[in-house]
Amino acid sequence: MGELEPVPRKSTVEIVYDELRSAIMYGSLAPGEQLGEAELAGRLGISRGPLREAMQRLVQEGLLHSEPHRGLFVITLDQGDVEDVYLARLAIERAACTLVMDRNRGEAVARLTEALDHLVEAARQRDRVAMSDADQAFHEVLVSASGSPRLERMAQTLLVETRMCLNALQDTYPEPQELVEEHRRLVDAISDGEEERLLRLIEEHMTDSIERLRIP
């Protein structure tokens, strides 16, 4: 603590990638929207080279798709995609939970408790956007606490797609107190060292989300 460390420096491509990824996550670039190079380069104040490279990263990540002779488009998510996102998240987060229980549970509980506090505050204000942010941050911490960079990397795209689902189907989001209690039970299970209960709760959390987000 208190020691000066080098400040991370991002390339233009990384900055543009982060901007586009955030715009997709929050719906500023809507599902199905076409990305025009000239317009985006103008809005971002950059040349087309870094923009093209950043967009290709998003294609590889699965958040953009290419249509021959038409260009790049933000992906759209149907009911099958919604279910697939949450089932994939379940696989990753179950693995993360197992690793968390095998490693430093105390550190995980401390980090998750802090993330839960942010969720509690957002729920208190009944701010849906802040709740979604805090919900996502909680699950990012859960996967990060596993100590597996590969699980963490895989979770990142899925969490963006989760946010896209929630943007499109905001009315189905659980009540604030219900959301808080779902996450509090996860922290309690880790704190108590109850791996079987933790795995059951994370599975219920994901399957309940699929049901809530089910398109009529």
PDB file of N, CA and C in Angstrom, residues 81-146:
ATOM      1  N   ASP A  81     -31.168 -18.274 -27.268  1.00  0.00           N
ATOM      2  CA  ASP A  81     -29.915 -17.629 -26.873  1.00  0.00           C
ATOM      3  C   ASP A  81     -29.915 -17.291 -25.386  1.00  0.00           C
ATOM      4  N   VAL A  82     -31.061 -16.784 -24.901  1.00  0.00           N
ATOM      5  CA  VAL A  82     -31.173 -16.420 -23.488  1.00  0.00           C
ATOM      6  C   VAL A  82     -30.888 -17.642 -22.612  1.00  0.00           C
ATOM      7  N   GLU A  83     -31.533 -18.756 -22.948  1.00  0.00           N
ATOM      8  CA  GLU A  83     -31.328 -19.978 -22.172  1.00  0.00           C
ATOM      9  C   GLU A  83     -29.878 -20.445 -22.267  1.00  0.00           C
ATOM     10  N   ASP A  84     -29.300 -20.356 -23.458  1.00  0.00           N
ATOM     11  CA  ASP A  84     -27.925 -20.796 -23.661  1.00  0.00           C
ATOM     12  C   ASP A  84     -26.946 -19.947 -22.850  1.00  0.00           C
ATOM     13  N   VAL A  85     -27.187 -18.629 -22.809  1.00  0.00           N
ATOM     14  CA  VAL A  85     -26.329 -17.735 -22.034  1.00  0.00           C
ATOM     15  C   VAL A  85     -26.308 -18.158 -20.569  1.00  0.00           C
ATOM     16  N   TYR A  86     -27.486 -18.396 -20.008  1.00  0.00           N
ATOM     17  CA  TYR A  86     -27.548 -18.717 -18.582  1.00  0.00           C
ATOM     18  C   TYR A  86     -27.040 -20.125 -18.282  1.00  0.00           C
ATOM     19  N   LEU A  87     -27.247 -21.057 -19.193  1.00  0.00           N
ATOM     20  CA  LEU A  87     -26.707 -22.393 -18.982  1.00  0.00           C
ATOM     21  C   LEU A  87     -25.177 -22.389 -19.063  1.00  0.00           C
ATOM     22  N   ALA A  88     -24.639 -21.575 -19.967  1.00  0.00           N
ATOM     23  CA  ALA A  88     -23.181 -21.438 -20.064  1.00  0.00           C
ATOM     24  C   ALA A  88     -22.629 -20.758 -18.805  1.00  0.00           C
ATOM     25  N   ARG A  89     -23.340 -19.731 -18.344  1.00  0.00           N
ATOM     26  CA  ARG A  89     -22.925 -19.074 -17.105  1.00  0.00           C
ATOM     27  C   ARG A  89     -22.958 -20.047 -15.937  1.00  0.00           C
ATOM     28  N   LEU A  90     -23.982 -20.906 -15.915  1.00  0.00           N
ATOM     29  CA  LEU A  90     -24.079 -21.888 -14.839  1.00  0.00           C
ATOM     30  C   LEU A  90     -22.853 -22.800 -14.825  1.00  0.00           C
ATOM     31  N   ALA A  91     -22.444 -23.266 -16.001  1.00  0.00           N
ATOM     32  CA  ALA A  91     -21.271 -24.147 -16.074  1.00  0.00           C
ATOM     33  C   ALA A  91     -20.028 -23.433 -15.540  1.00  0.00           C
ATOM     34  N   ILE A  92     -19.842 -22.185 -15.951  1.00  0.00           N
ATOM     35  CA  ILE A  92     -18.661 -21.424 -15.535  1.00  0.00           C
ATOM     36  C   ILE A  92     -18.713 -21.105 -14.048  1.00  0.00           C
ATOM     37  N   GLU A  93     -19.877 -20.664 -13.572  1.00  0.00           N
ATOM     38  CA  GLU A  93     -19.955 -20.229 -12.177  1.00  0.00           C
ATOM     39  C   GLU A  93     -19.978 -21.411 -11.206  1.00  0.00           C
ATOM     40  N   ARG A  94     -20.489 -22.563 -11.639  1.00  0.00           N
ATOM     41  CA  ARG A  94     -20.368 -23.762 -10.803  1.00  0.00           C
ATOM     42  C   ARG A  94     -18.888 -24.126 -10.619  1.00  0.00           C
ATOM     43  N   ALA A  95     -18.156 -24.084 -11.725  1.00  0.00           N
ATOM     44  CA  ALA A  95     -16.719 -24.377 -11.642  1.00  0.00           C
ATOM     45  C   ALA A  95     -16.014 -23.361 -10.749  1.00  0.00           C
ATOM     46  N   ALA A  96     -16.393 -22.086 -10.898  1.00  0.00           N
ATOM     47  CA  ALA A  96     -15.792 -21.039 -10.074  1.00  0.00           C
ATOM     48  C   ALA A  96     -16.104 -21.258  -8.600  1.00  0.00           C
ATOM     49  N   CYS A  97     -17.343 -21.629  -8.300  1.00  0.00           N
ATOM     50  CA  CYS A  97     -17.735 -21.874  -6.905  1.00  0.00           C
ATOM     51  C   CYS A  97     -16.925 -23.008  -6.292  1.00  0.00           C
ATOM     52  N   THR A  98     -16.716 -24.064  -7.058  1.00  0.00           N
ATOM     53  CA  THR A  98     -15.922 -25.192  -6.563  1.00  0.00           C
ATOM     54  C   THR A  98     -14.502 -24.760  -6.237  1.00  0.00           C
ATOM     55  N   LEU A  99     -13.916 -23.949  -7.103  1.00  0.00           N
ATOM     56  CA  LEU A  99     -12.556 -23.462  -6.859  1.00  0.00           C
ATOM     57  C   LEU A  99     -12.521 -22.520  -5.662  1.00  0.00           C
ATOM     58  N   VAL A 100     -13.528 -21.667  -5.542  1.00  0.00           N
ATOM     59  CA  VAL A 100     -13.588 -20.746  -4.403  1.00  0.00           C
ATOM     60  C   VAL A 100     -13.596 -21.528  -3.088  1.00  0.00           C
ATOM     61  N   MET A 101     -14.366 -22.595  -3.047  1.00  0.00           N
ATOM     62  CA  MET A 101     -14.469 -23.385  -1.813  1.00  0.00           C
ATOM     63  C   MET A 101     -13.172 -24.123  -1.501  1.00  0.00           C
ATOM     64  N   ASP A 102     -12.374 -24.393  -2.525  1.00  0.00           N
ATOM     65  CA  ASP A 102     -11.110 -25.101  -2.326  1.00  0.00           C
ATOM     66  C   ASP A 102      -9.963 -24.160  -1.977  1.00  0.00           C
ATOM     67  N   ARG A 103     -10.181 -22.848  -2.181  1.00  0.00           N
ATOM     68  CA  ARG A 103      -9.083 -21.896  -2.022  1.00  0.00           C
ATOM     69  C   ARG A 103      -9.354 -20.960  -0.849  1.00  0.00           C
ATOM     70  N   ASN A 104      -9.124 -19.678  -1.022  1.00  0.00           N
ATOM     71  CA  ASN A 104      -9.242 -18.732   0.083  1.00  0.00           C
ATOM     72  C   ASN A 104     -10.681 -18.235   0.218  1.00  0.00           C
ATOM     73  N   ARG A 105     -11.479 -18.979   0.982  1.00  0.00           N
ATOM     74  CA  ARG A 105     -12.881 -18.580   1.154  1.00  0.00           C
ATOM     75  C   ARG A 105     -13.001 -17.238   1.861  1.00  0.00           C
ATOM     76  N   GLY A 106     -12.101 -16.990   2.792  1.00  0.00           N
ATOM     77  CA  GLY A 106     -12.166 -15.736   3.537  1.00  0.00           C
ATOM     78  C   GLY A 106     -12.036 -14.522   2.632  1.00  0.00           C
ATOM     79  N   GLU A 107     -11.077 -14.585   1.716  1.00  0.00           N
ATOM     80  CA  GLU A 107     -10.897 -13.475   0.771  1.00  0.00           C
ATOM     81  C   GLU A 107     -12.113 -13.339  -0.135  1.00  0.00           C
ATOM     82  N   ALA A 108     -12.656 -14.477  -0.596  1.00  0.00           N
ATOM     83  CA  ALA A 108     -13.833 -14.446  -1.460  1.00  0.00           C
ATOM     84  C   ALA A 108     -15.019 -13.819  -0.741  1.00  0.00           C
ATOM     85  N   VAL A 109     -15.225 -14.201   0.510  1.00  0.00           N
ATOM     86  CA  VAL A 109     -16.345 -13.652   1.282  1.00  0.00           C
ATOM     87  C   VAL A 109     -16.185 -12.142   1.458  1.00  0.00           C
ATOM     88  N   ALA A 110     -14.967 -11.699   1.736  1.00  0.00           N
ATOM     89  CA  ALA A 110     -14.720 -10.264   1.915  1.00  0.00           C
ATOM     90  C   ALA A 110     -15.031  -9.496   0.637  1.00  0.00           C
ATOM     91  N   ARG A 111     -14.579 -10.005  -0.480  1.00  0.00           N
ATOM     92  CA  ARG A 111     -14.811  -9.320  -1.757  1.00  0.00           C
ATOM     93  C   ARG A 111     -16.285  -9.353  -2.149  1.00  0.00           C
ATOM     94  N   LEU A 112     -16.917 -10.496  -1.937  1.00  0.00           N
ATOM     95  CA  LEU A 112     -18.323 -10.627  -2.302  1.00  0.00           C
ATOM     96  C   LEU A 112     -19.229  -9.810  -1.377  1.00  0.00           C
ATOM     97  N   THR A 113     -18.840  -9.689  -0.119  1.00  0.00           N
ATOM     98  CA  THR A 113     -19.616  -8.867   0.817  1.00  0.00           C
ATOM     99  C   THR A 113     -19.607  -7.410   0.382  1.00  0.00           C
ATOM    100  N   GLU A 114     -18.448  -6.949  -0.069  1.00  0.00           N
ATOM    101  CA  GLU A 114     -18.358  -5.571  -0.577  1.00  0.00           C
ATOM    102  C   GLU A 114     -19.241  -5.401  -1.815  1.00  0.00           C
ATOM    103  N   ALA A 115     -19.198  -6.398  -2.722  1.00  0.00           N
ATOM    104  CA  ALA A 115     -20.045  -6.333  -3.918  1.00  0.00           C
ATOM    105  C   ALA A 115     -21.519  -6.375  -3.535  1.00  0.00           C
ATOM    106  N   LEU A 116     -21.848  -7.171  -2.524  1.00  0.00           N
ATOM    107  CA  LEU A 116     -23.230  -7.252  -2.066  1.00  0.00           C
ATOM    108  C   LEU A 116     -23.694  -5.922  -1.483  1.00  0.00           C
ATOM    109  N   ASP A 117     -22.816  -5.221  -0.785  1.00  0.00           N
ATOM    110  CA  ASP A 117     -23.173  -3.914  -0.222  1.00  0.00           C
ATOM    111  C   ASP A 117     -23.591  -2.944  -1.323  1.00  0.00           C
ATOM    112  N   HIS A 118     -22.899  -2.989  -2.465  1.00  0.00           N
ATOM    113  CA  HIS A 118     -23.274  -2.114  -3.594  1.00  0.00           C
ATOM    114  C   HIS A 118     -24.652  -2.497  -4.130  1.00  0.00           C
ATOM    115  N   LEU A 119     -24.933  -3.796  -4.163  1.00  0.00           N
ATOM    116  CA  LEU A 119     -26.244  -4.258  -4.619  1.00  0.00           C
ATOM    117  C   LEU A 119     -27.342  -3.827  -3.653  1.00  0.00           C
ATOM    118  N   VAL A 120     -27.058  -3.910  -2.362  1.00  0.00           N
ATOM    119  CA  VAL A 120     -28.026  -3.479  -1.345  1.00  0.00           C
ATOM    120  C   VAL A 120     -28.362  -2.004  -1.520  1.00  0.00           C
ATOM    121  N   GLU A 121     -27.336  -1.185  -1.746  1.00  0.00           N
ATOM    122  CA  GLU A 121     -27.560   0.252  -1.918  1.00  0.00           C
ATOM    123  C   GLU A 121     -28.377   0.547  -3.168  1.00  0.00           C
ATOM    124  N   ALA A 122     -28.059  -0.144  -4.269  1.00  0.00           N
ATOM    125  CA  ALA A 122     -28.821   0.056  -5.508  1.00  0.00           C
ATOM    126  C   ALA A 122     -30.267  -0.382  -5.321  1.00  0.00           C
ATOM    127  N   ALA A 123     -30.461  -1.489  -4.591  1.00  0.00           N
ATOM    128  CA  ALA A 123     -31.816  -1.982  -4.331  1.00  0.00           C
ATOM    129  C   ALA A 123     -32.588  -1.008  -3.443  1.00  0.00           C
ATOM    130  N   ARG A 124     -31.904  -0.422  -2.477  1.00  0.00           N
ATOM    131  CA  ARG A 124     -32.543   0.549  -1.586  1.00  0.00           C
ATOM    132  C   ARG A 124     -33.097   1.733  -2.376  1.00  0.00           C
ATOM    133  N   GLN A 125     -32.343   2.141  -3.394  1.00  0.00           N
ATOM    134  CA  GLN A 125     -32.761   3.262  -4.231  1.00  0.00           C
ATOM    135  C   GLN A 125     -33.724   2.842  -5.339  1.00  0.00           C
ATOM    136  N   ARG A 126     -33.902   1.513  -5.484  1.00  0.00           N
ATOM    137  CA  ARG A 126     -34.761   0.947  -6.533  1.00  0.00           C
ATOM    138  C   ARG A 126     -34.336   1.446  -7.914  1.00  0.00           C
ATOM    139  N   ASP A 127     -33.028   1.551  -8.089  1.00  0.00           N
ATOM    140  CA  ASP A 127     -32.441   1.996  -9.351  1.00  0.00           C
ATOM    141  C   ASP A 127     -32.121   0.759 -10.184  1.00  0.00           C
ATOM    142  N   ARG A 128     -32.925   0.501 -11.220  1.00  0.00           N
ATOM    143  CA  ARG A 128     -32.786  -0.731 -11.995  1.00  0.00           C
ATOM    144  C   ARG A 128     -31.447  -0.825 -12.715  1.00  0.00           C
ATOM    145  N   VAL A 129     -30.980   0.289 -13.240  1.00  0.00           N
ATOM    146  CA  VAL A 129     -29.688   0.265 -13.941  1.00  0.00           C
ATOM    147  C   VAL A 129     -28.562  -0.033 -12.962  1.00  0.00           C
ATOM    148  N   ALA A 130     -28.592   0.645 -11.811  1.00  0.00           N
ATOM    149  CA  ALA A 130     -27.567   0.409 -10.795  1.00  0.00           C
ATOM    150  C   ALA A 130     -27.645  -1.013 -10.256  1.00  0.00           C
ATOM    151  N   MET A 131     -28.860  -1.553 -10.129  1.00  0.00           N
ATOM    152  CA  MET A 131     -29.020  -2.933  -9.678  1.00  0.00           C
ATOM    153  C   MET A 131     -28.393  -3.902 -10.673  1.00  0.00           C
ATOM    154  N   SER A 132     -28.635  -3.656 -11.955  1.00  0.00           N
ATOM    155  CA  SER A 132     -28.046  -4.518 -12.979  1.00  0.00           C
ATOM    156  C   SER A 132     -26.525  -4.442 -12.939  1.00  0.00           C
ATOM    157  N   ASP A 133     -25.997  -3.225 -12.764  1.00  0.00           N
ATOM    158  CA  ASP A 133     -24.545  -3.056 -12.667  1.00  0.00           C
ATOM    159  C   ASP A 133     -23.989  -3.817 -11.469  1.00  0.00           C
ATOM    160  N   ALA A 134     -24.650  -3.670 -10.320  1.00  0.00           N
ATOM    161  CA  ALA A 134     -24.170  -4.308  -9.096  1.00  0.00           C
ATOM    162  C   ALA A 134     -24.314  -5.827  -9.173  1.00  0.00           C
ATOM    163  N   ASP A 135     -25.389  -6.291  -9.783  1.00  0.00           N
ATOM    164  CA  ASP A 135     -25.604  -7.729  -9.992  1.00  0.00           C
ATOM    165  C   ASP A 135     -24.459  -8.293 -10.832  1.00  0.00           C
ATOM    166  N   GLN A 136     -24.170  -7.621 -11.938  1.00  0.00           N
ATOM    167  CA  GLN A 136     -23.094  -8.080 -12.820  1.00  0.00           C
ATOM    168  C   GLN A 136     -21.755  -8.053 -12.101  1.00  0.00           C
ATOM    169  N   ALA A 137     -21.498  -6.971 -11.338  1.00  0.00           N
ATOM    170  CA  ALA A 137     -20.223  -6.851 -10.626  1.00  0.00           C
ATOM    171  C   ALA A 137     -20.065  -7.980  -9.603  1.00  0.00           C
ATOM    172  N   PHE A 138     -21.158  -8.362  -8.941  1.00  0.00           N
ATOM    173  CA  PHE A 138     -21.112  -9.452  -7.970  1.00  0.00           C
ATOM    174  C   PHE A 138     -20.640 -10.743  -8.633  1.00  0.00           C
ATOM    175  N   HIS A 139     -21.224 -11.060  -9.788  1.00  0.00           N
ATOM    176  CA  HIS A 139     -20.864 -12.312 -10.460  1.00  0.00           C
ATOM    177  C   HIS A 139     -19.461 -12.246 -11.055  1.00  0.00           C
ATOM    178  N   GLU A 140     -19.021 -11.050 -11.451  1.00  0.00           N
ATOM    179  CA  GLU A 140     -17.639 -10.903 -11.904  1.00  0.00           C
ATOM    180  C   GLU A 140     -16.674 -11.212 -10.758  1.00  0.00           C
ATOM    181  N   VAL A 141     -17.000 -10.714  -9.561  1.00  0.00           N
ATOM    182  CA  VAL A 141     -16.159 -10.976  -8.392  1.00  0.00           C
ATOM    183  C   VAL A 141     -16.165 -12.464  -8.052  1.00  0.00           C
ATOM    184  N   LEU A 142     -17.341 -13.090  -8.132  1.00  0.00           N
ATOM    185  CA  LEU A 142     -17.439 -14.522  -7.828  1.00  0.00           C
ATOM    186  C   LEU A 142     -16.501 -15.338  -8.719  1.00  0.00           C
ATOM    187  N   VAL A 143     -16.523 -15.055 -10.023  1.00  0.00           N
ATOM    188  CA  VAL A 143     -15.658 -15.792 -10.944  1.00  0.00           C
ATOM    189  C   VAL A 143     -14.196 -15.420 -10.730  1.00  0.00           C
ATOM    190  N   SER A 144     -13.936 -14.135 -10.509  1.00  0.00           N
ATOM    191  CA  SER A 144     -12.567 -13.678 -10.277  1.00  0.00           C
ATOM    192  C   SER A 144     -11.972 -14.330  -9.031  1.00  0.00           C
ATOM    193  N   ALA A 145     -12.803 -14.518  -7.992  1.00  0.00           N
ATOM    194  CA  ALA A 145     -12.329 -15.097  -6.730  1.00  0.00           C
ATOM    195  C   ALA A 145     -11.903 -16.555  -6.887  1.00  0.00           C
ATOM    196  N   SER A 146     -12.289 -17.177  -7.998  1.00  0.00           N
ATOM    197  CA  SER A 146     -11.877 -18.562  -8.245  1.00  0.00           C
ATOM    198  C   SER A 146     -10.388 -18.654  -8.532  1.00  0.00           C
TER     199      SER A 146
END
